[in-house]
Coordinates of C-alpha atoms in Angstrom, one line a residue:
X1 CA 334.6 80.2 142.7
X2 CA 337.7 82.4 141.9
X3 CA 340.6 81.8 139.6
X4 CA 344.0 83.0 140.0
X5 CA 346.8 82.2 137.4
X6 CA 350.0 83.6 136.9
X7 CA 352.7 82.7 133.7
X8 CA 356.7 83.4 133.5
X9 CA 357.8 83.8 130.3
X10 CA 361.1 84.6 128.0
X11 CA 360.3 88.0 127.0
X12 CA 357.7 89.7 126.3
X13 CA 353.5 89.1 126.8
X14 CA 352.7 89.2 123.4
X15 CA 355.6 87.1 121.7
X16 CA 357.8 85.8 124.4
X17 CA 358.2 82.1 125.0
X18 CA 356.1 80.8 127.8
X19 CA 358.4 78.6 129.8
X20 CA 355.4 77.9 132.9
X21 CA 351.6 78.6 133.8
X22 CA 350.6 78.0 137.5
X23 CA 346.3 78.2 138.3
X24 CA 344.3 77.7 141.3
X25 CA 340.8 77.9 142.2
X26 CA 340.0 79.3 145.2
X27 CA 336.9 81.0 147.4
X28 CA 337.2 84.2 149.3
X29 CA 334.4 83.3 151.3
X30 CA 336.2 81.4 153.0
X31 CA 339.5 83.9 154.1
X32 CA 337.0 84.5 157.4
X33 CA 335.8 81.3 158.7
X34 CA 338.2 78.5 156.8
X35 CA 341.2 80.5 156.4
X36 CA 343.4 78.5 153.7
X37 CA 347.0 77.4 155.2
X38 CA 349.9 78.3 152.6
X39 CA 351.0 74.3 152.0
X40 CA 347.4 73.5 151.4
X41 CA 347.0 76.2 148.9
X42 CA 350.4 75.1 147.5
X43 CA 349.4 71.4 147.0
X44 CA 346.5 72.6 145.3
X45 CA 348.2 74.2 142.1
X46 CA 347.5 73.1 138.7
X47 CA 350.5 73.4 136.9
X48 CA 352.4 73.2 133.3
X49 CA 355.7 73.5 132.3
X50 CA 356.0 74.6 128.5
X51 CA 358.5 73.2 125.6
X52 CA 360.3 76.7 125.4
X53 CA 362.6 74.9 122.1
X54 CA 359.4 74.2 120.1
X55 CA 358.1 77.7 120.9
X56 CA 361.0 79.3 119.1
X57 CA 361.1 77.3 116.5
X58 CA 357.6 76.5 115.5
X59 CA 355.2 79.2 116.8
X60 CA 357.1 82.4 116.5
X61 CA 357.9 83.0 120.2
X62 CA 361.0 84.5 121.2
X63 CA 363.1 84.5 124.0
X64 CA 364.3 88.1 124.6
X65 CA 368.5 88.7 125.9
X66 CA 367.1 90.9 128.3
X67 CA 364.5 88.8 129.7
X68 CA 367.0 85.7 130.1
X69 CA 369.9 88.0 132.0
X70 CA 366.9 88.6 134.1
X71 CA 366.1 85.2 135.0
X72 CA 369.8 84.7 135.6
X73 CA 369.8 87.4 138.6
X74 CA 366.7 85.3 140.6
X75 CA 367.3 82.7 142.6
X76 CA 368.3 78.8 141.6
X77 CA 364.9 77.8 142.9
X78 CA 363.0 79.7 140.5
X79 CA 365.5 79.4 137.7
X80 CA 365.1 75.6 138.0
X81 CA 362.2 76.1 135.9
X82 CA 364.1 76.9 132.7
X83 CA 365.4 73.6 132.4
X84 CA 364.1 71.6 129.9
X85 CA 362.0 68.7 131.3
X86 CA 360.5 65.4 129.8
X87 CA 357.3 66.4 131.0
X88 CA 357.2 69.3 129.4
X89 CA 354.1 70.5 127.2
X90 CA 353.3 71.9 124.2
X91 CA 351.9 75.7 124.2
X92 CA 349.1 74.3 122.2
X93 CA 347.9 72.5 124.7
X94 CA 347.1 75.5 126.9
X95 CA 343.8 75.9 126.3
X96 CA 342.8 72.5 126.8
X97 CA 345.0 72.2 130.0
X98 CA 343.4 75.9 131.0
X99 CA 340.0 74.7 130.8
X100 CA 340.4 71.3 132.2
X101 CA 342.3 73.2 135.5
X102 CA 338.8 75.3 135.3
X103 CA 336.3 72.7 135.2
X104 CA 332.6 73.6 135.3
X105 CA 333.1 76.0 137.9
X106 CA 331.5 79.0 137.0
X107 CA 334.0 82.0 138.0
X108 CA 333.3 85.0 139.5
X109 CA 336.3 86.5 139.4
X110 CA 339.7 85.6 137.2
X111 CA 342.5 87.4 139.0
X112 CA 346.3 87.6 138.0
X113 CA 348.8 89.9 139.6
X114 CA 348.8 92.3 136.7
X115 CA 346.3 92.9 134.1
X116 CA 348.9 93.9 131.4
X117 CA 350.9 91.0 131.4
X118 CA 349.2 87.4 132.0
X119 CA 346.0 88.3 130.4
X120 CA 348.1 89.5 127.3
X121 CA 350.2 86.4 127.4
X122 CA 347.2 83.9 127.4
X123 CA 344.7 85.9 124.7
X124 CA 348.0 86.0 122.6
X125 CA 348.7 82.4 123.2
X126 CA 345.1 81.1 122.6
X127 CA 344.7 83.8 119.3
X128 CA 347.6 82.2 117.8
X129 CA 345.9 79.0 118.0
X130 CA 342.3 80.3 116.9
X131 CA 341.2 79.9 120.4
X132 CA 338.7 81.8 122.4
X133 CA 339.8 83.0 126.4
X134 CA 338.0 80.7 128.5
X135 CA 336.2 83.3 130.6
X136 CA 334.2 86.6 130.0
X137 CA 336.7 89.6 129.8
X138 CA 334.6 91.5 132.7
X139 CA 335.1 89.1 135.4
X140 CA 339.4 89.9 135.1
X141 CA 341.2 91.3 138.4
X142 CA 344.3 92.3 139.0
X143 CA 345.8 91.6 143.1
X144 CA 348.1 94.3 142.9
X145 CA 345.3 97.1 142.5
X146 CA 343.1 95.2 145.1
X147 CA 345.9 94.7 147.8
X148 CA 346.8 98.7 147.3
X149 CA 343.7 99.9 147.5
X150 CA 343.0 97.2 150.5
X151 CA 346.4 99.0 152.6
X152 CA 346.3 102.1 151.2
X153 CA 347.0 104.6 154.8
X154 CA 349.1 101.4 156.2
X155 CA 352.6 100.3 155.7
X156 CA 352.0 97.6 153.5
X157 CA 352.3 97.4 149.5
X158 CA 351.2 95.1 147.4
X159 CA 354.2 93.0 148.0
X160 CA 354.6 92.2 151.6
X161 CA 354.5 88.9 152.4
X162 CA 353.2 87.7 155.9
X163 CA 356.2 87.1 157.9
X164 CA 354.9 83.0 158.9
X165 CA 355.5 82.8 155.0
X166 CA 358.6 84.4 154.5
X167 CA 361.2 81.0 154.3
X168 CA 358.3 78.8 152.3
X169 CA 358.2 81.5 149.4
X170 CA 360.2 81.2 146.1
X171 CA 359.5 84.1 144.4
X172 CA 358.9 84.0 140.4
X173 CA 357.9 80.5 140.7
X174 CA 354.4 80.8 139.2
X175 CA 352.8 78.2 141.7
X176 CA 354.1 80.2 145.1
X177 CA 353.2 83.7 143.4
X178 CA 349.7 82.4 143.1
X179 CA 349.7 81.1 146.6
X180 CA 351.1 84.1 148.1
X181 CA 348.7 86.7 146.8
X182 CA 345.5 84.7 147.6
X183 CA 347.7 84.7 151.5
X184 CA 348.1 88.5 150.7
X185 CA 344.4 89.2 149.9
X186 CA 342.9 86.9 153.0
X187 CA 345.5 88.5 155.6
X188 CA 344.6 91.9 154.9
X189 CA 340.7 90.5 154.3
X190 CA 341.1 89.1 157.9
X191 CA 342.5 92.3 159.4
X192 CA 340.5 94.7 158.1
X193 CA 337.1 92.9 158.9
X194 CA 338.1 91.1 162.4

């Protein structure tokens, strides 16, 4: 079984306040004869809003001007995240709600988008807390370098987004970031060895 997760944060990956963490399990084994639907996927992602306020003002998180002006250029569907919401967690309850999203599933592979950024964000998160990453540091990926290396010679990047997906897609929500690179990977997996 694979992992992928993906954060958004305030500002920076080593101090900036986490405001969401989206995960999802999933198994490229199955990009070739089960090949997962995008809504399926989507239904399937553990997720956790983060109490931003408490960050600041108990764990030494910050939430950096440039960062937020950022936010405020993407679109109302992803900034909808930022509010403030009763159900909102405590960043010291990551590990626990990391691990539980986990399960006993032993992974083969822990992918983000880019391995100098959510790594950083969750080993900074956990340290704080005296916490240990929940999975062996060899088994990390990052779906940028596999999607390049997967096009390189075509006219894809590791961006592109498979045109049936193209109006379901909210870009910098965690959740459909997640979904959309595991759609990347199995399109490209799909071409390549049909």
């Amino acid at each position: 079984m694979n992992l992928i997760y993906d954060f958004e944060t305030l500002g920076p990956a080593e101090n900036g306040a986490v405001v969401s963490l989206a995960m999802l399990k999933f198994d490229e084994n199955l990009y070739e004869d089960k090949p997962y639907d995008y809504d399926d996927l989507l239904s399937r992602v553990e997720y956790a809003k983060f109490n931003v306020v408490e960050q600041v003002e108990k764990f030494d998180r910050i939430i950096d001007k440039k960062t937020l002006e950022w936010w405020q250029r993407k679109s109302p569907e992803a900034q909808a995240q930022l509010k403030p919401s009763k159900d909102d967690i405590s960043i010291e309850d990551m590990h626990e709600f990391f691990t539980n999203c986990v399960g006993p599933d032993t992974l083969k592979k822990a992918y983000t988008r880019g391995n100098g950024f959510d790594p950083i964000v969750l080993e900074s998160v956990l340290k704080y807390f005296k916490k240990e990453v929940p999975y062996p540091w060899w088994i990390i990926r990052d779906t940028r370098s596999m999607l390049d290396g997967m096009c390189w010679g075509s006219s894809l990047d590791n961006k592109f987004i498979p045109k049936e997906y193209e109006e379901k897609f909210v870009h910098h929500d965690p959740r459909h970031d997640i979904v959309m690179d595991v759609m990347r990977m199995q399109t490209v997996a799909r071409y390549i060895y049909s």
